[in-house]
Amino acid sequence: MIEQHAEVIFNDPVAADTCLMGLKSREIAARAHPGQFVMVRVGPHADPLLRRPFSICGVWEQDCFLILYRVVGRGTRMMADAGSGDGFGILGPLGTGFDFPEQPEGSLLVAGGMGIAPLGFLAGRMDRDMHLLAGYGSIDQQIPVHALGLSPGTVLTATEDGSAGHHGRVTDLLEETLKRSPPTPTRVYACGPTPMLKAVAGLILNRGVFCQVSLESTMACGLGACQGCAVPAAPGRDRKYYHVCQDGPVFDIGAIDWEQI
Amino acid sequence: MIEQHAEVIFNDPVAADTCLMGLKSREIAARAHPGQFVMVRVGPHADPLLRRPFSICGVWEQDCFLILYRVVGRGTRMMADAGSGDGFGILGPLGTGFDFPEQPEGSLLVAGGMGIAPLGFLAGRMDRDMHLLAGYGSIDQQIPVHALGLSPGTVLTATEDGSAGHHGRVTDLLEETLKRSPPTPTRVYACGPTPMLKAVAGLILNRGVFCQVSLESTMACGLGACQGCAVPAAPGRDRKYYHVCQDGPVFDIGAIDWEQI
Amino acid sequence: MSPVDLNVRLGPLELKNPVLTASGTFGYGREFAELVDPSRLGGMVVKGISLKPRPGNPPPRIVETPCGMLNAIGLANVGLDAFLKEKLPWLQTLHTAVIVNIYGHTLEEYAQVAAGLNGIEGISALEVNISCPNVARGGMAFGADPDMSARVTEAVLKHIDKPVIVKLSPNVTDIGVIARAVETAGAHALSLINTLTGMAIDIETRKPVLGNSSGGLSGPAIRPVALYMVHQVVKAVRIPVIGVGGIVTAEDALQFLMAGASAVEVGTGNFVYPKATLEMVDGLTRFCEKKGIPAITEIIGAAQQDC
Amino acid sequence: MSPVDLNVRLGPLELKNPVLTASGTFGYGREFAELVDPSRLGGMVVKGISLKPRPGNPPPRIVETPCGMLNAIGLANVGLDAFLKEKLPWLQTLHTAVIVNIYGHTLEEYAQVAAGLNGIEGISALEVNISCPNVARGGMAFGADPDMSARVTEAVLKHIDKPVIVKLSPNVTDIGVIARAVETAGAHALSLINTLTGMAIDIETRKPVLGNSSGGLSGPAIRPVALYMVHQVVKAVRIPVIGVGGIVTAEDALQFLMAGASAVEVGTGNFVYPKATLEMVDGLTRFCEKKGIPAITEIIGAAQQDC
Ligand SMILES: Cc1cc2nc3c(=O)[nH]c(=O)nc-3n(C[C@H](O)[C@H](O)[C@H](O)COP(=O)(O)OP(=O)(O)OC[C@H]3O[C@@H](n4cnc5c(N)ncnc54)[C@H](O)[C@@H]3O)c2cc1C
Ligand SMILES: Cc1cc2nc3c(=O)[nH]c(=O)nc-3n(C[C@H](O)[C@H](O)[C@H](O)COP(=O)(O)OP(=O)(O)OC[C@H]3O[C@@H](n4cnc5c(N)ncnc54)[C@H](O)[C@@H]3O)c2cc1C
Ligand SMILES: Cc1cc2nc3c(=O)[nH]c(=O)nc-3n(C[C@H](O)[C@H](O)[C@H](O)COP(=O)(O)O)c2cc1C
Ligand SMILES: Cc1cc2nc3c(=O)[nH]c(=O)nc-3n(C[C@H](O)[C@H](O)[C@H](O)COP(=O)(O)O)c2cc1C
Ligand code: FES
Ligand code: FES
C-alpha cells in the first residue's frame, strides 16, 4: 500500500450526481485487486479533515485507476469540482479483495446503487463468465454499461420506479435467479446499501451458496489502526467486531451479524 | 454596506505573487470610496474560517471593483487560484475613506508594497493633481502603472535593492520631497507596512502637514462589533484604542500612538 | 400549510424564535443593522457591560485557529453609564428581546451593574458572564466554583427584577455541578458555553500571538464540546438552557435544540456569515415545514431519550 | 553545516527526536509500517492496553467534526496477554522507543497491567491513561481528581521499573493541580492532552451519531486548548511534558516545543497524513537549519518567558 499525490486524468459525469474519475498511479493500478479501496484526501485544508474511502472501480491502461462516486456531501462535491490536472492525496490499495477463481463461470454479481463500483471492477476481471445484476432507484442513476467497459449481454438492471429494466428491487432479480436456475450460481458477490445486503443475506444464508459482500462504514485511518470502522461479527466468531478497513471491506456473508448491523 | 456573492471578472498576475482581481458588484462599485475595504470569504468550508480584509483598489466600468493582493498565505492562495466565473462572499464597502478636496493639487501619496492598493484608488480619483511615491523591495514586486490606470508621469518608484527607480526606501523619496519643495505638499496620504508608517510619522508629525494613513490589523468582523482590531490611540485622546475597521482604516497620522503600535 | 410556530420560552421570557446573537460578537446590534433586521431575531445579547468602561487588552486581540478563533478582547466595553446613554436608546426602539450581558470582578461589581439596569424598560433580561477572573480569589474564575457561581447569581438576582440568565464557563471538571448550584441560587435560565481557554504561539517571534498571551477559543471547532455540555446540563437542571458554541447554520442549531436547548446564540458565525442568524431562522422554518413539525418546541430535547 | 541535534530527554528516557505517535492512532505500529519506518521516529506510543481484551463500543465509533473528529472506540484492545504474545515480538525488533499506553477501571487493574509489563525488554516506558471512568467512583474519571490521579500513578510506579508517563485529561477545571499531584506521586513525565469530551447529533434520526452517545474530540480543532494547557503545566511542574493535541505539521510541533514541551505526540494527524510524523521530523530539521539552531533543545520553552 502506498500514499501519494495522484493527478486527475478525467472526471466525467456518468449518471445523476455520479462521476467516474480516473487517477494517475502506476503503482495502484498495478496492485489493485477488485474489492479493495483507496482513502482520498479531498482538500488541502483542515476542514473537511478526514480522508474519504472509495472502492477501486477498475484500472485503465497501465497507469490509471478508476473511482465511481456519487455526490452526497462536501467531500464528493469537492471531488466533482476537480478537473484534469488537479490532484488528490491517495492512500491505497487498502483492505481485502474478493476471492474468485481463474475460471469464475457461474458467478453472480449483485449491485445496489454505488455498490456497482467494486463489482464493476470484479465483473471486468471475470469478463463473460458472470452476470451482473444492477439495481438503482431510477433510470437517471443508471451507470451506462460501456462506462464500466462491460459487455451489454452480461448486465441485468432493476429500478425501484420501473423506469429501466425490471420494476423493483435488484434482490427480486437475485431471488428469481436463485429460484429459476438450476444450476444455481456457484458464487454470489454483493455490494450496496445495508438494507439490500440484509436482504441478500436472507436469500443466501440458508442456501449455503458461496457469497461475499463488500461493506461500508465510517473510517478514519483505513489501515486497521484506529478501530473506528467496526461492524458486528456473527455470533460464535472469535471476536465481537470486525474492522471493515482491514478484515474487509469484503467479508464472507456468514461472518457478519445481520441482526446487529 | 452590503453582503453578497460577487463573481470574479478577471484575476491577473501583475507582479511577483501579486494579482489584480476584478469582482462584479454594481452596489460596491457605486459606493466605494478610496481607503475603504471589503471582507472576503475565501472559501466555502470552516477552515480557513475568518474573512480576509482587502482594500478596494479601484472601480472598473459601473459594475466591478478591484482588489490588488499579494499571496502571503492560505486565503490569498485560494483567491489566486480562482478564475473568472468563480465567486467570493464579499462584505463591504467598510471603514472610513481618505479625506480629499475637489481640487487636490499638491497631494503626495506614499505607498509601501501593497499599500499601493488603496492609494492607487485614491490616485485615480485625483488624476494629475497628485504624485505617487511607490516603494517596493525589488523590481519584480513593482505594480505596472497602467495596471492601476495611472498616468506614468505621476508615479515615482523606489526599490530597496535599487533594481528600479530610486535605490532605497520610499520614505527617502518622501524626505527629499519634503526638503526640496517649497511648496511642501499640502496633503500626504500613506499606506504600507507599520515600520514604514512609523518613518512617515517621524517625517511628518513635526512639520504639521495634513497627513492620513491607512492601517492594517487582524480582523474578525470588519463591522466594529468584535473590537478585535484595536490599535493604540495617541496619548491624550478620548480613548485608549481605536478600531481599525470602524474608526479607520484611514486615520489622521496624529491620532495613532506610533510608539506603542 | 399553516405557518410554523417558532416561539420558545426561557422561563418568564418569551422569544419569537430561538435564534439569539451571542455577547461580544454582535456589538450593540447597531453594527449589523444594515445587514440584519433585529426584529426578525428571537433576541440580541449585547456586548458584556461592566460598571466602569474598560479599554480592553493590548493587540493583537484575535488570531484564527483551525475552524475557530482565539480572542483576548479583555471584555472591552463602554461601561454602564455610556451604555445607558449612548447604546440603550436605539435598542429600546427594537421589536426584539434585548438581553444585556454583564460581568464584574467582584460580587459588588456584579450587583452594582445589575442595580444600574434594574427597572429600565427595553431590557428583556440579563445574561451574567461568570467566566471572569475573581479578584478576591487571585483571578480564579467565578464560574469555576459552584459556590462562587451561586453567590454571583444571588447577588445579581437581589438587585434586578428581570429574568436572569447565567452563562456558564466550559473550563470546568463537571459543568452539571455548576449548573445545579446556579439553578438552586434562583437563575431563570442558563446559557452555555463561553469560550474554552486556548493559546497560539508565533514560531517566528517565539512568543504567544495574543497580546494577552492566552485567549478564548470559539467557532465551529468547539461545537462538539458545547453540544455535549448542553446535553449534560439539560439532564442536570429543570430551568431552560440556551445552547452556545460553534453554531453557524440551522442544522447546527437543530442539534442543540434536539439536545434540549430551548434557544441558541450565534457568536463567531456572525463574523463568517453576517446574515447567519437570519438564514438560521429561515432554515429552522424550512426544516419544520419539510418534516411537518407545527411548532419548534416539539423537537426540543428529542435527542435526550436514549442516553 | 553540522547536522541538527534532535535528541530530547524525557527524564530517564532518551529519544532520538521529539516526534512520537499518540496512543490509539497508530495501532501497534505495524499497521503503518509500509508507510512509516518506526526507526526514524522518536518513539511510538501503542494503543491502550488493559488487563483483559475489550471489544469496544458499538458502532458508529467515529464522526467527523469541524477540523476534528469524535471517537468512541471504547478503548478496544487485544488485552495484556495477546499484546505480549502477538504484538510485542515485532515491536522488540524496532530501533525506536516503544511506549506502552495502559489503562484500567480500578487501581488494581492499573497495577496488574503494569506488573505484567515489568522487566520486559523492548518496552521503553509506560504511558498511563487516567482519563478512564473509575468504576469505584461511579464512572467519574480517575484523571478528574488530583488524589485519584496520584494514587493511580503510585499504583503503577510500585509495579514497574520503567519510566512512567502519566497522560492527563483536559476535562478538568485546573490541569495544573492534577499535574502537580501526579508529579508528587513520582511520575517521570506527563503527556497532555487526551481528548475533550464532545457529542454530535444526527438531526434526521434525532439521536447522537455515536453508538456510545458521547466521544472524545481530537484533531486540529483542539490544538489551541492543548497548547494552553501544556504552557500551564510546564509552568506548574519540573518533570518533562509531552505535548499532544491537534499536532499535524512541524510548525504545530514547534509551537508546543516553544511552549515548553520536550516532545510531541501525533494522533489524528496520522489519519489525515499517514506520513505526518516523518514529515515532522524533516520539518523540525529544516527549521533548525534555517534558523541556525544546533540543537532542538534550545527552543524548548522559548515562549515561556513573557507570561
Ligand atoms: C470501503 C468503502 C468504499 C466506498 N466506496 C464508495 C464508492 O465506490 N463510491 C461512492 O460513491 N461511495 C463510496 N463509499 C462511500 C463514501 O465514502 C462516502 O459517500 C463519502 O465518504 C461521503 O463523503 P462526503 O464528504 O461527500 O459526505 P459527508 O459530507 O462526509 O457526508 C454527507 C452525507 O453522506 C453520507 N455518507 C457519509 N459517509 C458515508 C458512507 N461511508 N457511506 C454512505 N454514505 C455516507 C451521509 O448520509 C452523510 O450525511 C465507500 C465507503 C466505504 C467505507
Ligand atoms: C484594512 C486592511 C486592508 C488590507 N488590504 C490589503 C490589500 O489591499 N492587499 C493585500 O494584499 N493585503 C491587504 N491586507 C492584508 C490582508 O488582509 C492579508 O494579507 C490577508 O488577510 C492574508 O490572508 P492569508 O489567508 O493569505 O494569510 P494567512 O494564512 O491568514 O496568514 C499568513 C501570513 O500572512 C501574513 N498576514 C496575515 N494577515 C495579515 C495582515 N492583516 N496584514 C499583513 N500580513 C498579514 C502573516 O505574516 C501570516 O503569517 C489588508 C489588511 C487590512 C486589515
Ligand atoms: C470576539 C468575542 C467577544 C466575546 N465577548 C463576550 C462577552 O463580552 N461576554 C460573554 O459572555 N461572552 C463573550 N464571548 C463569548 C461568546 O458570546 C460565545 O459564548 C463564544 O464565542 C462561543 O460561541 P461561538 O462559538 O458561536 O462564538 C465573546 C466571543 C468572541 C469571539
Ligand atoms: C481513534 C482514537 C483512539 C484513541 N485511543 C486512545 C487510547 O487508547 N489511549 C489514550 O491514552 N489515548 C487515546 N486517544 C487519544 C490520543 O492519543 C490523543 O491524546 C488525542 O487524540 C489528541 O491528539 P490528536 O488531536 O493529535 O489526535 C485516541 C484518539 C483517537 C482519535
Ligand atoms: S478505519 Fe481505522 S481501523 Fe478501520
Ligand atoms: S474587526 Fe471586529 S471590531 Fe474591527
XYZ file of C-alpha atoms in Angstrom, chain C residues 58-187:
130
model
C -3.307 45.194 24.100
C -3.364 43.941 20.488
C -3.179 41.502 18.819
C -6.550 40.522 20.226
C -7.602 37.811 17.799
C -5.991 35.006 15.886
C -7.515 32.437 13.599
C -7.211 28.757 14.570
C -8.423 25.583 12.823
C -12.188 26.078 12.390
C -12.133 28.663 15.128
C -10.528 31.744 16.568
C -8.945 32.881 19.806
C -9.978 36.214 21.236
C -8.475 38.230 24.046
C -10.584 41.346 23.744
C -10.385 41.773 27.501
C -14.084 42.485 27.814
C -13.558 45.954 26.402
C -16.806 47.906 26.751
C -18.181 51.400 27.141
C -19.272 50.866 30.747
C -22.696 51.040 32.331
C -23.312 54.799 32.092
C -22.276 55.180 28.458
C -24.290 52.073 27.620
C -27.425 53.620 29.103
C -26.798 56.983 27.460
C -25.407 56.040 24.041
C -26.471 52.475 23.253
C -29.767 51.832 25.027
C -31.983 54.434 23.302
C -31.606 52.737 19.924
C -32.039 49.290 21.479
C -35.301 50.477 23.048
C -36.745 51.110 19.592
C -36.378 47.450 18.582
C -39.108 44.841 18.436
C -36.994 42.012 19.768
C -35.755 40.744 23.102
C -32.741 42.756 24.264
C -30.597 40.794 26.704
C -27.778 42.655 28.411
C -24.681 40.626 29.196
C -22.952 41.815 32.378
C -19.807 40.955 34.304
C -17.687 42.107 37.201
C -14.512 41.298 39.024
C -16.134 41.337 42.475
C -19.573 40.341 43.768
C -20.236 44.027 44.411
C -19.481 44.966 40.803
C -21.962 42.345 39.566
C -24.567 43.662 41.994
C -23.980 47.297 41.042
C -24.263 46.677 37.290
C -27.483 44.725 37.887
C -28.847 47.533 40.059
C -27.963 50.047 37.367
C -30.054 48.133 34.824
C -32.974 47.465 37.166
C -36.377 48.687 36.090
C -35.106 50.049 32.798
C -37.620 49.499 30.054
C -36.441 47.956 26.798
C -34.200 45.462 28.544
C -35.759 41.983 28.468
C -33.281 40.091 30.619
C -29.726 39.940 31.905
C -27.117 37.374 30.934
C -24.477 37.062 33.628
C -20.975 36.167 32.437
C -19.363 34.268 35.314
C -16.241 33.296 33.343
C -14.348 36.355 34.563
C -11.420 36.300 36.965
C -12.457 36.728 40.578
C -10.114 39.348 42.026
C -10.835 38.179 45.576
C -9.726 34.644 44.633
C -6.487 35.534 42.862
C -8.135 35.664 39.476
C -9.693 32.198 39.539
C -12.886 32.456 37.508
C -16.153 32.826 39.427
C -17.633 30.193 37.124
C -15.001 27.620 38.090
C -16.513 27.184 41.531
C -20.135 26.164 42.291
C -20.295 28.228 45.464
C -18.992 31.436 43.866
C -21.239 30.870 40.850
C -24.229 30.644 43.148
C -23.234 33.778 45.034
C -22.835 35.821 41.864
C -26.276 34.618 40.792
C -27.824 35.621 44.117
C -26.071 38.997 44.093
C -27.495 39.791 40.679
C -30.984 38.452 41.429
C -31.162 40.601 44.548
C -30.750 43.774 42.505
C -32.823 43.168 39.391
C -36.474 42.468 38.685
C -35.769 40.991 35.257
C -35.185 37.384 34.212
C -31.580 36.375 34.894
C -29.694 34.024 32.577
C -26.373 32.768 33.915
C -23.723 31.989 31.290
C -21.523 29.064 32.238
C -17.836 28.508 31.606
C -16.835 25.226 29.913
C -13.425 25.220 31.601
C -14.602 23.058 34.493
C -14.477 19.402 35.526
C -18.240 18.975 35.874
C -20.431 21.687 34.384
C -23.523 19.906 35.748
C -22.478 20.732 39.316
C -22.112 24.424 38.493
C -25.432 24.383 36.644
C -27.280 22.902 39.626
C -25.696 25.392 42.026
C -26.788 28.295 39.826
C -30.276 26.825 39.431
C -30.603 26.462 43.196
C -29.489 30.068 43.572
C -32.561 31.051 41.564
C -31.372 31.674 37.988
